[in-house]
Coordinates of C-alpha atoms in Angstrom, one line a residue:
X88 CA 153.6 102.4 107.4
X89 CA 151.2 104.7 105.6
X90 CA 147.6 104.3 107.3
X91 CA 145.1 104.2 104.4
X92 CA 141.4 105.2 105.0
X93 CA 139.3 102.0 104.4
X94 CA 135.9 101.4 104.0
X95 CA 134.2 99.5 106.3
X96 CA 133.4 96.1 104.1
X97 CA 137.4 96.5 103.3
X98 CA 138.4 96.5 107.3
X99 CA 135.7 94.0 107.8
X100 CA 137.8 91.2 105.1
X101 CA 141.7 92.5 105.6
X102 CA 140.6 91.6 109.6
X103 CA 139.3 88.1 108.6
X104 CA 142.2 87.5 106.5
X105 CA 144.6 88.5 109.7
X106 CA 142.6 86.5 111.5
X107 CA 142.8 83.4 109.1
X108 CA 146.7 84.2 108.8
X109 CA 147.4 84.2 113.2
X110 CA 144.8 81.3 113.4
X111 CA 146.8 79.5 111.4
X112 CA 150.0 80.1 112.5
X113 CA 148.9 79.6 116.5
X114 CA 147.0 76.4 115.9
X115 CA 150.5 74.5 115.7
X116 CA 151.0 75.9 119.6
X117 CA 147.4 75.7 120.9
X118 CA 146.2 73.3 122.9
X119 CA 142.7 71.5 122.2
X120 CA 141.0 69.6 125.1
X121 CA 137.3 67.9 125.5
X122 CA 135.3 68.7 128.7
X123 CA 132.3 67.0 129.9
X124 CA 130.6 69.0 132.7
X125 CA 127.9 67.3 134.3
X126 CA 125.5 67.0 137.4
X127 CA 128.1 64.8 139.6
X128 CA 131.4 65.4 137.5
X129 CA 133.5 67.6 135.7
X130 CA 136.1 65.5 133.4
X131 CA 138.7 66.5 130.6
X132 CA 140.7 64.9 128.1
X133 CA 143.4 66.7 127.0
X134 CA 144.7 65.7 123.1
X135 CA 148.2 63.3 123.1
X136 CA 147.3 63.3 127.2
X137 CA 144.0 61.5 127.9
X138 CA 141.7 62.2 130.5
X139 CA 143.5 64.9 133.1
X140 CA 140.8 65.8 135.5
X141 CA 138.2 63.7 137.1
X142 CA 136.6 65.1 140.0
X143 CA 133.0 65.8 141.7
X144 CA 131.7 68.7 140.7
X145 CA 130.4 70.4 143.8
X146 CA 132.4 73.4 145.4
X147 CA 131.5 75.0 148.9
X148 CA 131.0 78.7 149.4
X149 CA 131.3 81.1 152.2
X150 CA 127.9 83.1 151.4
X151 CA 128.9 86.3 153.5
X152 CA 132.0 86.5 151.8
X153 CA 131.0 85.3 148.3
X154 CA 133.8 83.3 148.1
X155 CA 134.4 79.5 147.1
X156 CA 136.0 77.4 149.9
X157 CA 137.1 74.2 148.2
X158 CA 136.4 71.7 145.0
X159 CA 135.7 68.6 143.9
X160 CA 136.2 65.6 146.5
X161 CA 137.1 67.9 149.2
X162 CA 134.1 69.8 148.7
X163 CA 131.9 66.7 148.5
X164 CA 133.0 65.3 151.5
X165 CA 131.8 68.3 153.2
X166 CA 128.3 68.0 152.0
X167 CA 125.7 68.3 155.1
X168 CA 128.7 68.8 157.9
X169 CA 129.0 72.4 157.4
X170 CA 127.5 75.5 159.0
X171 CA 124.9 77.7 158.5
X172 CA 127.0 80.0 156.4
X173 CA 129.0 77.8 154.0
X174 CA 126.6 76.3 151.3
X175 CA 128.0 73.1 148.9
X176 CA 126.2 74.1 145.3
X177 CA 126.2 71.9 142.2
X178 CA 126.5 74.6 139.5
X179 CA 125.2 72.5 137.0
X180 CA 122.0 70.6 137.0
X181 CA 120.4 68.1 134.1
X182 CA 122.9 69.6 132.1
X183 CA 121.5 73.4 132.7
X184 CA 123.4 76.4 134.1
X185 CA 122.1 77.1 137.6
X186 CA 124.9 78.8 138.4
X187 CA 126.8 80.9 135.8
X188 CA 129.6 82.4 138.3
X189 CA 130.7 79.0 139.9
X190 CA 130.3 77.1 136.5
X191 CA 133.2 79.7 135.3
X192 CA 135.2 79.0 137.5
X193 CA 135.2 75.1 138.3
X194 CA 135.8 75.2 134.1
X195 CA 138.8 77.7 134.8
X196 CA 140.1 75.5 137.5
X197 CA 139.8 72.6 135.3
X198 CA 140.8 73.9 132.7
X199 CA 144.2 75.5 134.3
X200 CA 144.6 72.0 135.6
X201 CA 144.9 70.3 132.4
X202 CA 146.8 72.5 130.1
X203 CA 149.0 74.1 132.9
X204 CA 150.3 78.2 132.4
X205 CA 150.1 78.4 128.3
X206 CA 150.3 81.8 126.6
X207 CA 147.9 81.0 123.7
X208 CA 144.3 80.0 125.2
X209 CA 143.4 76.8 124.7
X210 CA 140.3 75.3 122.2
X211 CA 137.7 73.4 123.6
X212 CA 134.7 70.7 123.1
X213 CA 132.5 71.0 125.4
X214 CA 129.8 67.9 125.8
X215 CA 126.3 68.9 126.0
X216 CA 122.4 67.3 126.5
X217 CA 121.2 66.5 123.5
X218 CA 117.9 68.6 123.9
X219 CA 119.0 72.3 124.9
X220 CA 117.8 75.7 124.0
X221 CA 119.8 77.9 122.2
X222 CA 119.9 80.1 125.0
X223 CA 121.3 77.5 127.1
X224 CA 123.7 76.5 124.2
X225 CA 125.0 80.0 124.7
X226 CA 125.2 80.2 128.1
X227 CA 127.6 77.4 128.5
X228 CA 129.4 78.6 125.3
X229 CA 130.2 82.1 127.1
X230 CA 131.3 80.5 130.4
X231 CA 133.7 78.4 128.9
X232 CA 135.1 81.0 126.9
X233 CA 135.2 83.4 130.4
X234 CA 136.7 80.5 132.1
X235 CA 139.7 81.2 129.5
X236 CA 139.2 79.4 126.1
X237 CA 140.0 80.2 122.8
X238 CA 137.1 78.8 120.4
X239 CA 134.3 76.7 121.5
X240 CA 132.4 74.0 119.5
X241 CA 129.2 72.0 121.5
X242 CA 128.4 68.3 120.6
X243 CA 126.0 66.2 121.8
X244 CA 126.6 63.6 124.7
X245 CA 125.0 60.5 123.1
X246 CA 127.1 61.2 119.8
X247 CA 130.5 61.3 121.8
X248 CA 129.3 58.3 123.8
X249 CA 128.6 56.2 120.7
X250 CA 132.2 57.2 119.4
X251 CA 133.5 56.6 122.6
X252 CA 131.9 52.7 122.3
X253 CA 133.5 52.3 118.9
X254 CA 130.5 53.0 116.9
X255 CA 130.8 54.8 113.3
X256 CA 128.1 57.8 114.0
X257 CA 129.0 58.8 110.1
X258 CA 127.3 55.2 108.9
X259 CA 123.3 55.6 107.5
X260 CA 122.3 52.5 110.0
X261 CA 120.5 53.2 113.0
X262 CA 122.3 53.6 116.5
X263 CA 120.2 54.0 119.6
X264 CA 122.1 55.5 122.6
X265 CA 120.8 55.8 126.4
X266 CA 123.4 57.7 128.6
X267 CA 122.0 57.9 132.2
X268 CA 124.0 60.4 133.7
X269 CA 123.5 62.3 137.5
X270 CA 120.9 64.9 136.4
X271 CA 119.8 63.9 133.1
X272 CA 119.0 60.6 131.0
X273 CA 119.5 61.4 127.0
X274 CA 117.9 58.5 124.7
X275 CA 119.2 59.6 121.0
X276 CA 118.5 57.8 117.8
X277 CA 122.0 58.6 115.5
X278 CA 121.9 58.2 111.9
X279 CA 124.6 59.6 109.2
X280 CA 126.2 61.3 111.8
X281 CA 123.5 63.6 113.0
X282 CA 120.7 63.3 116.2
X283 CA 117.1 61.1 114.0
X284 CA 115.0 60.9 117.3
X285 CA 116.1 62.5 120.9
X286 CA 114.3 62.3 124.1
X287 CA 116.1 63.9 127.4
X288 CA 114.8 63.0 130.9
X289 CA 115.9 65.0 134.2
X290 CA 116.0 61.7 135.7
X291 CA 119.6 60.4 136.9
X292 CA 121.2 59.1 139.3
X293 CA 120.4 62.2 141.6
X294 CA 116.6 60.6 141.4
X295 CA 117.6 57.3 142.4
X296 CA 119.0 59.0 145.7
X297 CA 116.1 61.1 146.1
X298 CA 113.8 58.2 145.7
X299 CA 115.8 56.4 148.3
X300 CA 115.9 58.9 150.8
X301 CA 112.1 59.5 150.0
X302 CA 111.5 56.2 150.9
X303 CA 113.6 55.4 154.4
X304 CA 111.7 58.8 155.1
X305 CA 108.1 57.5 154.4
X306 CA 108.8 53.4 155.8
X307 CA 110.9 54.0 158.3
X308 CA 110.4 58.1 159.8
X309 CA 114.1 57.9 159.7
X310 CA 116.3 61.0 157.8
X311 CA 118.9 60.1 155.4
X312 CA 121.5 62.8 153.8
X313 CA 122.6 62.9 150.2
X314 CA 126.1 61.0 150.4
X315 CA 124.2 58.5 152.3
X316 CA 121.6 57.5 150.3
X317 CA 124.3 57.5 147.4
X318 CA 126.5 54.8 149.5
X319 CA 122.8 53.0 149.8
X320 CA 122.5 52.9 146.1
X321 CA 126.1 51.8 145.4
X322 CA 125.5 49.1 147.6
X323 CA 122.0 47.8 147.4
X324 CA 120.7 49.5 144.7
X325 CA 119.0 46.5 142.0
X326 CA 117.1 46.7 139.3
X327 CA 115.9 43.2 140.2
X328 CA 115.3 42.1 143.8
X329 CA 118.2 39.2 144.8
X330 CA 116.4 37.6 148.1
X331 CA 119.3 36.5 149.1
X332 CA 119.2 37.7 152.8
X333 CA 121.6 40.4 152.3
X334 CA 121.1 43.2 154.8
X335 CA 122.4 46.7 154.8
X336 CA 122.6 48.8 158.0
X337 CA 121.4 53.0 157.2
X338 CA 122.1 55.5 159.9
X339 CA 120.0 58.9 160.3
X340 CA 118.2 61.0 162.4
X341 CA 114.4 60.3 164.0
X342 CA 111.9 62.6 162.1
X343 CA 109.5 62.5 165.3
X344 CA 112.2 62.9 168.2
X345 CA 115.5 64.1 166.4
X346 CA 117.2 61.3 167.9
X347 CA 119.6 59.3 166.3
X348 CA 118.7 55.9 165.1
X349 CA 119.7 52.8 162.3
X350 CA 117.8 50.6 160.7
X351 CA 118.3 47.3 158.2
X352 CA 117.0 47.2 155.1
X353 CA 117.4 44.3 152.0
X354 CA 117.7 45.0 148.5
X355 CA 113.8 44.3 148.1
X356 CA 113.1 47.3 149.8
X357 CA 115.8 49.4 147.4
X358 CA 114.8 47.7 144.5
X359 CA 111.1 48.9 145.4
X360 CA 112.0 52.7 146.3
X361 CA 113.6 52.9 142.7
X362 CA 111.4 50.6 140.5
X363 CA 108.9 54.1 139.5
X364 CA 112.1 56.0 138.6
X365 CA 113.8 53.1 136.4
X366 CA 110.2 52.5 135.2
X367 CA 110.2 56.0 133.9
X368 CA 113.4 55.8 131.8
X369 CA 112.5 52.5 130.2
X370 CA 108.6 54.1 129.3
X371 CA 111.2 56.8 127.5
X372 CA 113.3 54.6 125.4
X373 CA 109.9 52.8 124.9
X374 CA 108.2 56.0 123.1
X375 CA 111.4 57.0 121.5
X376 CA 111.3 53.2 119.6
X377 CA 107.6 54.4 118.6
X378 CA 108.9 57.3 117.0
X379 CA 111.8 55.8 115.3
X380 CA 111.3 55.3 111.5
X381 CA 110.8 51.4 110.9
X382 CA 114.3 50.7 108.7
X383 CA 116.1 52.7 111.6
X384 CA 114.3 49.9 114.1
X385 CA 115.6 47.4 111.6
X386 CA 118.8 48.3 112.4
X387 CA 118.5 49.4 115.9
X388 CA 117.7 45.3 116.0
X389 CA 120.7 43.7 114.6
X390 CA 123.4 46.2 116.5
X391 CA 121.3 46.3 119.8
X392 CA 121.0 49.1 122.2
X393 CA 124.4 51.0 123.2
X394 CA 123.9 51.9 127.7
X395 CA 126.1 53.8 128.8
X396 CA 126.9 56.7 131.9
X397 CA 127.5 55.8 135.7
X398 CA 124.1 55.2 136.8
X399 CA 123.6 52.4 134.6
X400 CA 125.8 50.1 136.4
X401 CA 122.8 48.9 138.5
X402 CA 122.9 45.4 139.1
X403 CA 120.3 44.1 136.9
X404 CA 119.4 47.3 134.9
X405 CA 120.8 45.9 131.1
X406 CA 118.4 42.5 132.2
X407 CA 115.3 45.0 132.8
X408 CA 116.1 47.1 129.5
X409 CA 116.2 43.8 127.8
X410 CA 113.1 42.2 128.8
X411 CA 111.2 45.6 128.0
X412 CA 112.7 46.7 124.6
X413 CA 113.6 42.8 123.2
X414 CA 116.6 44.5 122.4
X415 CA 120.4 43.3 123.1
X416 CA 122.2 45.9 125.5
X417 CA 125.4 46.7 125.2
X418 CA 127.0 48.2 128.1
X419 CA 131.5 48.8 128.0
X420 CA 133.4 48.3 131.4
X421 CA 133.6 51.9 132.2
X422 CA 129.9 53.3 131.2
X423 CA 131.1 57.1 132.9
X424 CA 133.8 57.7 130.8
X425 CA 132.4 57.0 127.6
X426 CA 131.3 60.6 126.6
X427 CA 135.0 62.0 127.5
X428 CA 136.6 59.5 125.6
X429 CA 134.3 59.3 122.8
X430 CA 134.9 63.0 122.9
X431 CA 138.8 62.7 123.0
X432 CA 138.7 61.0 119.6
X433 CA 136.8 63.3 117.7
X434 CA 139.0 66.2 118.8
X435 CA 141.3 65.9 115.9
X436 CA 137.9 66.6 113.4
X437 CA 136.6 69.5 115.2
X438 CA 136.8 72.6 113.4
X439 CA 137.0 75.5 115.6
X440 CA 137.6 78.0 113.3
X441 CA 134.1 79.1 113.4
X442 CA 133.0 80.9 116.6
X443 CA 129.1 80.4 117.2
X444 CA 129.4 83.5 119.6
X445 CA 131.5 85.8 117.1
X446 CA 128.9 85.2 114.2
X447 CA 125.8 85.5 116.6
X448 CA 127.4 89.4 118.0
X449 CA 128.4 90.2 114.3
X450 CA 124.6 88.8 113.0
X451 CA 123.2 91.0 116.2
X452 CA 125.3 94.2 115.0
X453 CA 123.8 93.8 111.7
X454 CA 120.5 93.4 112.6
X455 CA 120.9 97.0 114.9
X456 CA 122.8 99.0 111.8
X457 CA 119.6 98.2 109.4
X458 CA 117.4 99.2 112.5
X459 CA 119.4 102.3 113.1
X460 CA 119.5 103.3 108.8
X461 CA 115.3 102.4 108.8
X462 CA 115.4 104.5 112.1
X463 CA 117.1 107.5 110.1
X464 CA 114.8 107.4 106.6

């Protein structure tokens, strides 16, 4: 084969045609799969598979070594009942990278875990907050694509979680969304398949626990770790006060002597500790109906409001959203998983020939060369 001199605009479109050609013939052997990597839990859906992985996502570290101990559950049940030198880290919080090393590799693990040893890299849809910079977009773009995919597309959690309910985000009538997740609450208004109105809160589930353990702290002088005052909110957690003489017993440590000690507590007193932080998501879906155009609120009114995530199982919660917004709530049977499944269907209309990082570098390069010829004159 004779090598011809080329041009640069030539090698620039005979590569794009080779890369057209070998996308083409490799997308009948690549594998596709959705993840949604949150606060409290990394899932995937893998296409023709379903979900694959479901686990916490928390890992532990050995900080004089730099090196992760263990994942998901195992790693959770650690959490405050290990030394000084072995730290539990959530690499992701309210849907922002805190941590850009560990996020690689919990999405390499997970992602190893769902498509097994493949020799092509797999394509992926990653589920993201519906209010995030650019920057951030990119951030989580390039970690997934170091954590060994091929092409990466972003959507937005409130759009998979209305496809995931059954909803048709394509029609021009108004859907309102609120997915309360760990770290994050996104309130989205979707019309003709785009984002109309979006509010994001870094108020979760993670808040609720907070709140709880802020509380036993200030009543009672009594400590309370994190998987603690999660059991406490599984349990006793209501949105409306029951009175019905239930008790719960909470174990901790004595702020003013560091002895042990327990306590009982109803849910009157839990309902109290979280009324401020439920108050502040309804306040949100609240202003995001002010902003809504008024034929979108028409329509928002006949299909009702669409709840979904894992911290709006709380007993009483859809009764509280009601009585504030006048709207109907509609809430499925497993509120978690809507984003990953929503996300699962739309897999088969993603396009992911077009790589938001490759144009970006190529639109940088450009920008430099007509620096660089300016630079020259």
């Amino acid at each position: 084969i004779i090598r011809l001199p080329l041009t640069k605009l030539q090698g620039n479109f005979f590569k794009k045609i080779y890369r057209r050609f070998l996308g083409d013939f490799m997308k009948y052997f690549r594998k596709t799969l959705a993840i949604d990597f949150g606060t409290s839990k990394v899932v995937t859906f893998v296409e023709n598979k379903g979900i694959v992985v479901n686990e916490p996502s928390v890992v532990t570290m050995d900080t004089y070594k730099n090196k992760i101990l263990s994942y998901g559950e195992t790693a959770k049940k650690l959490l405050g009942r290990i030394p000084g030198n072995v730290v539990a880290k959530r690499p992701v919080v309210a849907g922002n990278i805190v941590d850009f090393n560990v996020t690689e590799a919990i999405i390499k693990r997970a992602i190893k875990k769902s498509v097994g040893k493949n020799f092509f890299r797999p394509n992926v849809l990653v589920c993201i907050a519906s209010e995030l910079t650019q920057v951030q977009k990119r951030a989580i773009t390039q970690a997934v694509k170091l954590a060994g995919a091929n092409n990466v597309v972003l959507l937005e959690q409130t759009i998979t979680a209305a496809i995931g309910c059954g909803i048709n985000v394509n029609d021009p009538s108004g859907t309102l969304v609120v997915d309360i997740g760990a770290g994050k609450t996104d309130i989205s208004v979707i019309s003709n398949g785009e984002i109309i109105i979006a509010k994001s809160l870094n108020i979760g589930g993670n808040s609720i626990d907070q709140a709880i353990a802020d509380f036993i702290r200030t009543r009672y002088n009594m400590l309370i770790g994190e998987n603690t005052a999660e059991l406490i909110k599984l349990s006793a957690a209501r949105a409306y006060p029951t009175n019905d003489g239930s008790m719960y017993e909470i174990k901790g440590r004595n702020v003013m002597n560091g002895l042990p000690m327990h306590i009982f507590v109803n849910d009157s007193d839990i309902s109290h500790a979280i009324g401020m932080t439920l108050n502040k998501i309804l306040n949100a879906i609240t202003e995001t109906l002010e902003k809504t155009p008024p034929e979108l609120i028409a329509d928002i009114s006949e299909k009702g409001l669409i709840l979904t995530g894992g911290t709006s199982q709380i007993p009483g919660l859809v009764d509280l959203i009601t009585d504030r917004t006048n709207l109907e709530v509609i809430n499925p049977e497993t509120p978690e998983l809507m984003v990953i499944k929503g996300a699962g269907r739309f897999l088969k209309n993603v396009d992911f020939s077009n790589d938001e990082i490759e144009y970006l570098d190529e639109l940088k390069r450009h920008v430099l060369e007509q620096k660089e010829q300016l630079r020259k004159r």
